[in-house]
Coordinates of C-alpha atoms in Angstrom, one line a residue:
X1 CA -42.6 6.7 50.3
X2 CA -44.1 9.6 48.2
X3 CA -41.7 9.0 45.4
X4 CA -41.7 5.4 43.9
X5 CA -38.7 3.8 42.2
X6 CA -38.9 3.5 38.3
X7 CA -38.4 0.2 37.7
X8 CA -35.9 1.2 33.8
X9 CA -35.4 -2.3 32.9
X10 CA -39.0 -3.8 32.5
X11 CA -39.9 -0.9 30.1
X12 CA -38.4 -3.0 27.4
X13 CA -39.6 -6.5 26.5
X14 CA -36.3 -7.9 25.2
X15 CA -33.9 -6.6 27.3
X16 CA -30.8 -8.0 25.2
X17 CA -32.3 -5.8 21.8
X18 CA -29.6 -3.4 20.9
X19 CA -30.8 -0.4 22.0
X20 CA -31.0 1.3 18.1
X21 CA -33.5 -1.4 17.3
X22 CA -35.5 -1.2 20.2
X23 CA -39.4 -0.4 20.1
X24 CA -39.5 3.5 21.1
X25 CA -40.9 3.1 24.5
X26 CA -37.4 1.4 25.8
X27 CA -35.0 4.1 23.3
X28 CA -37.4 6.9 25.2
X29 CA -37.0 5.6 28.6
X30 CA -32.9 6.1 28.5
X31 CA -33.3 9.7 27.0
X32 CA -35.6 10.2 30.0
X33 CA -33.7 8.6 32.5
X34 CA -30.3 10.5 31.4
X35 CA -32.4 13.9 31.5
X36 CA -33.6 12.9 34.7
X37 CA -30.2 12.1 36.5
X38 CA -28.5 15.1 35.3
X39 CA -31.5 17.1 36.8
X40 CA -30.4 15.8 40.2
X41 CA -27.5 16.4 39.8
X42 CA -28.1 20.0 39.8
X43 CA -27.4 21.6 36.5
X44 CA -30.2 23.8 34.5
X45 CA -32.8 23.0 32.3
X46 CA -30.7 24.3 29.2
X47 CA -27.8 21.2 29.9
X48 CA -30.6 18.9 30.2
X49 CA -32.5 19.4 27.5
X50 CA -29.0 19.1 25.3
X51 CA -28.0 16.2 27.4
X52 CA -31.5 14.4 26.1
X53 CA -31.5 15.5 22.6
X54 CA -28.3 14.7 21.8
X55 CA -29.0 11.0 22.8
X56 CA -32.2 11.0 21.4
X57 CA -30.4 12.1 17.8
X58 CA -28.4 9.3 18.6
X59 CA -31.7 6.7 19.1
X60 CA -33.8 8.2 16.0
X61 CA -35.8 10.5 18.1
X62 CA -37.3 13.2 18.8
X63 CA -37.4 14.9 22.1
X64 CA -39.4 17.8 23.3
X65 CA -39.0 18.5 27.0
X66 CA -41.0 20.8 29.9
X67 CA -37.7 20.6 32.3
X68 CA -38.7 22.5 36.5
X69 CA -36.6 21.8 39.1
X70 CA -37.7 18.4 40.4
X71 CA -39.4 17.2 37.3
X72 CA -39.1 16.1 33.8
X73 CA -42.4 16.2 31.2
X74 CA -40.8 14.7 28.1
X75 CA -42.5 13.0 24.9
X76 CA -40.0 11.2 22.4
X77 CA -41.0 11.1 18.7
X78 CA -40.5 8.1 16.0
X79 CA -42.0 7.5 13.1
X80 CA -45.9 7.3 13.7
X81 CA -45.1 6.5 17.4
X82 CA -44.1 8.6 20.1
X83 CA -44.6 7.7 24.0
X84 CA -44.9 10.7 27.0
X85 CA -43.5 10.0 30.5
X86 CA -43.3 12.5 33.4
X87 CA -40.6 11.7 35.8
X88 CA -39.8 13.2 39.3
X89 CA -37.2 13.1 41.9
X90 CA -38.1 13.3 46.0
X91 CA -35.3 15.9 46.8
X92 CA -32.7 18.2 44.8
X93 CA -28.7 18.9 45.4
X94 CA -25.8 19.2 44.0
X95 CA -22.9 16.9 42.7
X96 CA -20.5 17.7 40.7
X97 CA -18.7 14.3 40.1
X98 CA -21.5 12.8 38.9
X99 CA -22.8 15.6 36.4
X100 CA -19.2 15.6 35.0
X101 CA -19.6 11.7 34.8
X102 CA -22.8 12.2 32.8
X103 CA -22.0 14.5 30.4
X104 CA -19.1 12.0 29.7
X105 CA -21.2 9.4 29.3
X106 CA -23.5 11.7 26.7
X107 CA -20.6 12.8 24.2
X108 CA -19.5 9.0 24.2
X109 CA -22.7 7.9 23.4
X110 CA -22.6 7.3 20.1
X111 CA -19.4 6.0 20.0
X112 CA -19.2 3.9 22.9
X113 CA -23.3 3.0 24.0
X114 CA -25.3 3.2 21.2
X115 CA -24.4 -0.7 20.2
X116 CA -25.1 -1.6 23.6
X117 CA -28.4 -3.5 24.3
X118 CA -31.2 -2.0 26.8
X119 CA -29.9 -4.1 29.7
X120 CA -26.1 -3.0 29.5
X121 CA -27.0 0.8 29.0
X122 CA -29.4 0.6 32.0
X123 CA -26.6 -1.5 34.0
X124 CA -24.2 1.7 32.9
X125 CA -26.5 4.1 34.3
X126 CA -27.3 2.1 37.3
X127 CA -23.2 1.9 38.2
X128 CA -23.1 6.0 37.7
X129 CA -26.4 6.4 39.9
X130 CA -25.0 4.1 42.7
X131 CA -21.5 5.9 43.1
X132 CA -21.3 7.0 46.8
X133 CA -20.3 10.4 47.0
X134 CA -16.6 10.6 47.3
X135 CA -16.7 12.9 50.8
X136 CA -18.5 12.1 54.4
X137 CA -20.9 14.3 56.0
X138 CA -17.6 14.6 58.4
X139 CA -15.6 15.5 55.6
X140 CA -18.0 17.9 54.2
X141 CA -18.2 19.7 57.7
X142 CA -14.7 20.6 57.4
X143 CA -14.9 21.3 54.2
X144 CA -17.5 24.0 55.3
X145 CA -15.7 25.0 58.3
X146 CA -12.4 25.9 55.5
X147 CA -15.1 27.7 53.4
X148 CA -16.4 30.2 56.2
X149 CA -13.5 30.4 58.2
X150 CA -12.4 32.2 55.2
X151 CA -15.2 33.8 53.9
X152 CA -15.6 35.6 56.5
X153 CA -11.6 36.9 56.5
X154 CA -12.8 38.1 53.1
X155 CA -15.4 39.8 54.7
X156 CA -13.3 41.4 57.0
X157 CA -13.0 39.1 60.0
X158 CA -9.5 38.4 62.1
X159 CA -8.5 35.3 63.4
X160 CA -11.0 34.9 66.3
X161 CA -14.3 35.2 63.8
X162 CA -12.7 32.8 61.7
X163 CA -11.8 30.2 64.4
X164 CA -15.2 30.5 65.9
X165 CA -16.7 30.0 62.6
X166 CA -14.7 27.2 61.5
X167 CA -16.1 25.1 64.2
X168 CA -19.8 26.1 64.1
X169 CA -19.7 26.1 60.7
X170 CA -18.1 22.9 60.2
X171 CA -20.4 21.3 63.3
X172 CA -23.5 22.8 61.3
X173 CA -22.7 21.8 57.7
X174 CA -21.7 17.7 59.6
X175 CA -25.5 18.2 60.9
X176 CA -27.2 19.2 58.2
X177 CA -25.5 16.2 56.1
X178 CA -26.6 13.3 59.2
X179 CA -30.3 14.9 59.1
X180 CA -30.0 14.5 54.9
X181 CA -28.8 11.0 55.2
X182 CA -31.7 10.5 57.2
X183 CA -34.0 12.2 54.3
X184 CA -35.4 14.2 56.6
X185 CA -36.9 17.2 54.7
X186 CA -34.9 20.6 53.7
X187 CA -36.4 23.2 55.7
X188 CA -35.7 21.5 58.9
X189 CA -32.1 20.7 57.8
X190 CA -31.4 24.1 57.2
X191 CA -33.1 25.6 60.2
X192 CA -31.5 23.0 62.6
X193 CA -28.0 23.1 60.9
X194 CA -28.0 26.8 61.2
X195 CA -29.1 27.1 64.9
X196 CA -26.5 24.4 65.5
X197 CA -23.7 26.6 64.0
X198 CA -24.6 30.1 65.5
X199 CA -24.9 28.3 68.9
X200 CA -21.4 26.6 68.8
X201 CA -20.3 30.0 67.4
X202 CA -21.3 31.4 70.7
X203 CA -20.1 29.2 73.1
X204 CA -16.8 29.0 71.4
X205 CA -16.4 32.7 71.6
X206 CA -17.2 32.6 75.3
X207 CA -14.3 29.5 76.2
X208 CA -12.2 32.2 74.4
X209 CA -13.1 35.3 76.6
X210 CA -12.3 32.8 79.4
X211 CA -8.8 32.7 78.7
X212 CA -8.3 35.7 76.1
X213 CA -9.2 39.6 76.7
X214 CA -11.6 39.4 73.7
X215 CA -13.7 42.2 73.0
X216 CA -17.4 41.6 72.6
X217 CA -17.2 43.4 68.9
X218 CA -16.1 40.0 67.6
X219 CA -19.4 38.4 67.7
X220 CA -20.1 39.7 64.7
X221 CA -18.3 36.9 62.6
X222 CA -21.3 34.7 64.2
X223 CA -22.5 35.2 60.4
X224 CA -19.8 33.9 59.0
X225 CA -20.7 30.2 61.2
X226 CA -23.7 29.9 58.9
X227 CA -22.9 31.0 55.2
X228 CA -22.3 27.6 54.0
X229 CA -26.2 27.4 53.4
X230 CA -25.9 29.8 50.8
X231 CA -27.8 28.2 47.8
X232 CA -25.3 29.3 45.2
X233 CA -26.3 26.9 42.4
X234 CA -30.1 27.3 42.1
X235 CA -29.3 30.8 42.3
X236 CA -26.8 31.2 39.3
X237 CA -29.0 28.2 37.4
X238 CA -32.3 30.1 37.9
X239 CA -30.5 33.3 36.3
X240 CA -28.7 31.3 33.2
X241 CA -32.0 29.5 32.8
X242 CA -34.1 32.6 32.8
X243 CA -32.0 33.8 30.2
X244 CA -32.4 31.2 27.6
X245 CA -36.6 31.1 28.2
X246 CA -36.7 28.0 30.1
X247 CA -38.8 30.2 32.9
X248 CA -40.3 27.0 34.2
X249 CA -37.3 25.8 35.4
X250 CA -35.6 29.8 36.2
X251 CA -38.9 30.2 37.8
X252 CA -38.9 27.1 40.2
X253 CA -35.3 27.5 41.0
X254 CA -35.3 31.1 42.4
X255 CA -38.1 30.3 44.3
X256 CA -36.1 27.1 46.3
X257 CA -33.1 29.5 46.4
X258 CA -35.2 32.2 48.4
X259 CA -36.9 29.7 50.4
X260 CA -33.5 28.5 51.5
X261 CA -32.6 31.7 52.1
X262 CA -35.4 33.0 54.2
X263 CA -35.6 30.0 56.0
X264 CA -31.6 30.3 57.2
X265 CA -32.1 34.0 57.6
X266 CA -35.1 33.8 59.6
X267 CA -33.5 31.1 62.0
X268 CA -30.0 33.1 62.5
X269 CA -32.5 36.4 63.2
X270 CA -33.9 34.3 65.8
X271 CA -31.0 32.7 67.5
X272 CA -29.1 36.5 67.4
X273 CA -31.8 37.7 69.4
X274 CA -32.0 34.7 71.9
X275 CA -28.5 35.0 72.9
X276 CA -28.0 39.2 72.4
X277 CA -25.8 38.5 69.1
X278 CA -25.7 41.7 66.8
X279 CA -24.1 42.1 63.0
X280 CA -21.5 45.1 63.8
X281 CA -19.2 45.7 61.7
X282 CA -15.9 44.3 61.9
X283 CA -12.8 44.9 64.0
X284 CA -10.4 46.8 61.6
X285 CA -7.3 44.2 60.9
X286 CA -5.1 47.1 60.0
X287 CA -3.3 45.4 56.7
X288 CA -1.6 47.0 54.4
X289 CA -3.2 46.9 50.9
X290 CA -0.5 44.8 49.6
X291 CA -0.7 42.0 52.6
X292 CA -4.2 42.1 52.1
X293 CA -3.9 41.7 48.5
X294 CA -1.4 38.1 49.4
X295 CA -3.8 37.2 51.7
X296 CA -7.1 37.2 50.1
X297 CA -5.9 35.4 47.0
X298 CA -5.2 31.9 49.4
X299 CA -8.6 32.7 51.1
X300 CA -10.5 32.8 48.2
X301 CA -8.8 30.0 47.0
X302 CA -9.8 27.8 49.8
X303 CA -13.1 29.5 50.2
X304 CA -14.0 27.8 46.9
X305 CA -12.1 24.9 47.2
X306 CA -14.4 23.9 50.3
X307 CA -17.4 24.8 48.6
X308 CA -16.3 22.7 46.0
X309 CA -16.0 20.1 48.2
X310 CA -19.4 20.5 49.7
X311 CA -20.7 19.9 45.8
X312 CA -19.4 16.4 45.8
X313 CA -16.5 17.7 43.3
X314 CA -13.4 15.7 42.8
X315 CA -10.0 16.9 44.4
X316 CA -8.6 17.8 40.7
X317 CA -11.8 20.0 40.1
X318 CA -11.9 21.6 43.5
X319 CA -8.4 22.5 43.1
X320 CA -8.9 23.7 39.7
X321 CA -12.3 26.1 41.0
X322 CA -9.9 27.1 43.8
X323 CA -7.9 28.4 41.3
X324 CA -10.0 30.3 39.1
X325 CA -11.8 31.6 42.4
X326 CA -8.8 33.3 43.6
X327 CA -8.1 35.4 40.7
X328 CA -11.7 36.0 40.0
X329 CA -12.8 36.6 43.3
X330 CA -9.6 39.1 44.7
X331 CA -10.0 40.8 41.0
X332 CA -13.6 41.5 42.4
X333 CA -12.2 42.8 46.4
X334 CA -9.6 44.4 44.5
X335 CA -11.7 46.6 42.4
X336 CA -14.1 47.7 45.4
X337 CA -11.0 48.7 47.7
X338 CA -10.0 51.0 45.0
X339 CA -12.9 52.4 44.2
X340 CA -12.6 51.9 40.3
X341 CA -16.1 51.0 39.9
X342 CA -18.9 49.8 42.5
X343 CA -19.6 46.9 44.0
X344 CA -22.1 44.8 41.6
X345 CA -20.4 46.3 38.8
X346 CA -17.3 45.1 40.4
X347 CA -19.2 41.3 40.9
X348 CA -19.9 41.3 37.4
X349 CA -16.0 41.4 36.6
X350 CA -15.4 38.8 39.0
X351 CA -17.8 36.5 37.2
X352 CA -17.3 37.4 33.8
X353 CA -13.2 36.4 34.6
X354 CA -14.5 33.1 36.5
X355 CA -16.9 32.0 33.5
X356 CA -14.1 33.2 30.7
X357 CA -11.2 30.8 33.0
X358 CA -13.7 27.8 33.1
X359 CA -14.3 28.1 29.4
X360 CA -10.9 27.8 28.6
X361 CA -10.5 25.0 31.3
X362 CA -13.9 23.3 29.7
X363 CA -12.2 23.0 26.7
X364 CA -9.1 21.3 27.9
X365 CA -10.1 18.9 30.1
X366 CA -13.7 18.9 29.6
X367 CA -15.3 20.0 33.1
X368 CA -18.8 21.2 32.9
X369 CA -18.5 24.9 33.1
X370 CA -21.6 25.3 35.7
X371 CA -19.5 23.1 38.3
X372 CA -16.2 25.7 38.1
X373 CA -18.4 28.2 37.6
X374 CA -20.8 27.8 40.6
X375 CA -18.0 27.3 43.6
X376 CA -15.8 30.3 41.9
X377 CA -18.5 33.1 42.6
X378 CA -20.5 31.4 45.1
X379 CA -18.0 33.5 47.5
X380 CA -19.5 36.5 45.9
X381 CA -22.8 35.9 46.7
X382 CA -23.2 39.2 49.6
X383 CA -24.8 36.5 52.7
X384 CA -23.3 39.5 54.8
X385 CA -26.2 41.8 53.1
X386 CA -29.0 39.4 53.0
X387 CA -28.8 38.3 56.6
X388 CA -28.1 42.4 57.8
X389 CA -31.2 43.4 55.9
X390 CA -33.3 40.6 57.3
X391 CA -32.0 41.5 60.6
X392 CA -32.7 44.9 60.3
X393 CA -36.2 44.7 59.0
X394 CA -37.1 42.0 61.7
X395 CA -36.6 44.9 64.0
X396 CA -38.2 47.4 61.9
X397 CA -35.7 49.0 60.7
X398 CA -37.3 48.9 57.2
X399 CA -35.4 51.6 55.4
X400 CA -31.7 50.3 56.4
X401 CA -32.9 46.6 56.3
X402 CA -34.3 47.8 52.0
X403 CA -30.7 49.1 51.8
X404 CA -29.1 46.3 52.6
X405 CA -31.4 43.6 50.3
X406 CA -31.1 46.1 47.4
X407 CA -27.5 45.9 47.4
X408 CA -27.7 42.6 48.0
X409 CA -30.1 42.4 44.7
X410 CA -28.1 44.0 42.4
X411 CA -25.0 41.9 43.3
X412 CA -26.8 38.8 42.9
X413 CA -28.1 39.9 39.3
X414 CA -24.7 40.9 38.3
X415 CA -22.8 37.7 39.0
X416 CA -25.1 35.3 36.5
X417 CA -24.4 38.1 34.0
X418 CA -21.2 38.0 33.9
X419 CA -21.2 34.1 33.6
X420 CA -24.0 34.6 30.7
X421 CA -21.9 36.9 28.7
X422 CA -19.0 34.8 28.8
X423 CA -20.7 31.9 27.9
X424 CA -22.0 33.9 25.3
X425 CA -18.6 35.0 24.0
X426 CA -16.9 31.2 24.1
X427 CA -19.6 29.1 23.6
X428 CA -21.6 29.1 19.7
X429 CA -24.5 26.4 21.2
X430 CA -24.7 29.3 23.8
X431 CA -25.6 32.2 21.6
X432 CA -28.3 30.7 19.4
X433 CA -32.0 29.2 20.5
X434 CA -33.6 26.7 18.3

C-alpha cells in the first residue's frame, strides 16, 4: 500500500485524559484528523479550514493550515509548544452524508465532545469514518441511469436517447463503482466505465432498429450514456476555492476536474469513431413551449435527484436538491428558449437561484450548502459542449471544436459565480477573509 493507516489513538499517551487537558500533540491530532475527513469527503479547502479552527478554538489552539486536494499540512499552536503533521488520503470522492455528519459533529463540539477523553472522541470519529455508504454500486447505476436518461431530455433527446442511455449509463456508472471497490485507480475507471456505457448505448439502439423503424439520427443521445462522469464538485470547489485565495487547493482541484474530463472525452471520441457514432443534433420533439415547460421541471428534478444519489446523499437531501434543481435549473432552459439573455448569463441565474434556495434550506435544517449546491447545477454543467468540441478538434475541425469549448468555458465560469454571490449575499463568514 502507498498510503499507510494513521494509527489516531497511540498519538496520546493516556488515552482516558479528557481531551482539554491533553498534551498538544493528542488535541492536534483530532483537529487534523477532522480536517482530514472532511477533505475526503469532498468539500473545499475554505470548509476545512473552518471545520479545524473552530475545534481547535475549542482545544486552546491554534491552527494554520496549507489544505490541496488530497493533502493536509497543518501545524497546531499552544503555549510554547506547537507540533506539524502532514496528512494524505490514497483517493478523493464525494459524500454527502458523511460531510453533513461532520459538520454536525463540529458545531456540537463544544457542547457535546470537548469533555470527552482522547479515546471516546477517536471511537466517535472512527464510527463516522466506518459508516458504509448508504447506496450499492447497483443502486448508484440506476441512480445514474435516472440522471442521464433525463439529462439528455433536457438536452433535447426523445424517448429512444433516453432509454438507450438509461441503460448504458446505468451499466457504466454500476462498472465504474465494482472497479472503485476494487481500488483500482481513477483514470482506468473512468475510461472503462465510459467505453462500457457508449457500447451498451449502441447495441441497445440496434435491438431497437430490430423491432422499431428508428432512424439512425438517434445516435446522437450516445452522449447522454456517459455524462454521469461529469466531475461537478471539484469543478464548482476549485472555482469557490479560487475565490477566497486558497489557490493551492482551486489549483489542484481544476486540474483533477480536467483530467477527468479529458480522459472521458478522449475515450467516448474513440469509441464514436470505432463504431461510426456522430454528435448530430437532435430529432426535434415538437412540444409546445408550455408542455416543455411541465416536462422539464420533473426532469430536472430527477436529474439532480440521481446525481444526488451518486454523492452518497440521503433520500431527504436528494429530494430536497431535486427540488431546488428544478426550479433553478428550468429558470436557466427557460431563459435561453426565450432569448431574454444568453446562455452563460442565463447559467449564472440558474445558480445564483440554486445557492440563494440552499441558503435558506442551510439555515433550517442545517445541510451543507456545497452538497445542495453541487447536484442542483451539476445538470448545468454543458457535457454536450465539451465532448462536441473534443470531437471536433480530434478531427481537426479546430475552429468549430474552439467554438464549442469556449462556450462551454464561459458556462462553466458562470455557474460558481452565481453560487459565490449568493453565498456572498446570505452568508457574513462568507464575505470577510481573516
Amino acid at each position: 500500500m502507498h498510503h499507510m493507516t494513521i494509527p489516531w489513538q497511540d498519538f496520546a499517551v493516556d488515552q482516558d485524559a479528557q481531551i482539554k487537558h491533553a498534551r498538544v500533540k493528542a488535541r492536534s491530532s483530532v483537529v487534523g484528523r477532522v480536517g482530514i475527513m472532511m477533505l475526503s469527503c469532498g468539500t473545499g479547502a475554505w470548509r476545512v479550514r473552518d471545520a479545524m479552527n473552530t475545534v481547535a478554538r475549542v482545544l486552546n489552539l491554534i491552527c494554520s493550515a496549507d489544505i490541496g486536494l488530497t493533502t493536509i499540512n497543518y501545524t497546531c499552536f499552544d503555549e510554547g509548544h506547537s507540533y506539524s503533521q502532514i496528512l494524505s488520503l490514497p483517493n478523493t470522492g464525494v459524500n454527502t452524508d458523511k460531510l453533513f455528519v461532520l459538520e454536525t459533529f463540529v458545531k456540537q463540539f463544544e457542547k457535546k465532545y470537548s469533555h470527552l477523553s482522547i479515546k471516546e472522541i477517536h471511537q466517535k470519529l472512527d464510527k463516522i469514518q466506518q459508516t458504509p455508504g448508504h447506496y450499492s454500486p447497483a443502486i448508484k447505476g440506476l441512480a445514474a441511469a435516472i440522471a442521464c436518461a433525463s439529462f439528455i431530455f433536457l438536452l433535447g433527446g426523445g424517448w429512444i436517447e433516453m432509454f438507450c442511455s438509461f441503460i448504458g449509463a446505468g451499466l457504466g456508472n454500476w462498472v465504474r463503482g465494482e472497479m472503485g471497490k476494487h481500488k483500482l485507480t481513477m483514470i482506468s475507471a473512468i475510461a472503462v466505465s465510459v467505453a462500457v456505457a457508449e457500447i451498451t448505448y449502441l447495441l441497445v439502439f440496434k435491438s431497437l432498429q430490430l423491432v422499431y423503424p428508428i432512424s439512425g439520427n438517434h445516435e446522437a443521445g450516445y452522449i447522454g450514456a456517459m455524462l454521469f462522469v461529469i466531475p461537478g464538485f471539484p469543478f464548482i470547489t476549485s472555482f469557490l476555492d479560487l475565490s477566497k485565495l486558497d489557490m493551492r487547493s482551486g489549483l489542484e482541484r481544476l486540474a483533477y476536474a480536467l483530467m477527468i474530463t479529458i480522459v472521458a472525452t478522449l475515450c467516448g471520441w474513440l469509441i464514436a469513431l470505432i463504431v461510426n457514432f456522430q454528435p448530430e443534433n437532435f430529432v426535434p420533439l415538437g412540444l409546445s413551449p408550455l408542455v416543455l415547460l411541465l416536462l422539464r421541471l420533473p426532469a430536472s428534478f430527477f436529474g439532480v435527484y440521481g446525481f444526488s444519489m451518486m454523492f452518497n446523499s440521503s433520500q431527504r437531501l436528494a429530494i430536497t436538491s431535486g427540488l431546488i434543481g428544478a426550479v433553478a435549473n428550468t429558470l436557466r432552459l427557460e431563459l435561453v428558449d426565450f432569448h431574454t439573455i444568453p446562455a452563460p448569463a442565463a447559467a449564472f441565474c440558474g445558480a445564483l437561484v440554486a445557492g440563494l434556495l440552499a441558503s435558506i434550506v442551510n439555515r433550517t435544517n442545517g445541510y451543507p450548502r456545497i452538497s445542495l449546491t453541487v447536484p442542483s447545477i451539476v445538470i448545468m454543467i454543458p457535457g454536450l459542449y465539451i465532448y462536441r468540441g473534443i470531437y471536433d478538434i480530434g478531427l481537426n475541425q479546430i475552429g468549430n471544436g474552439a467554438l464549442w469549448l469556449t462556450r462551454a468555458a464561459l458556462i462553466i465560469l458562470f455557474l460558481p459565480l452565481g453560487l459565490f454571490v449568493a453565498r456572498y449575499l446570505l452568508d457574513k463568514e462568507w464575505r470577510h477573509f481573516g
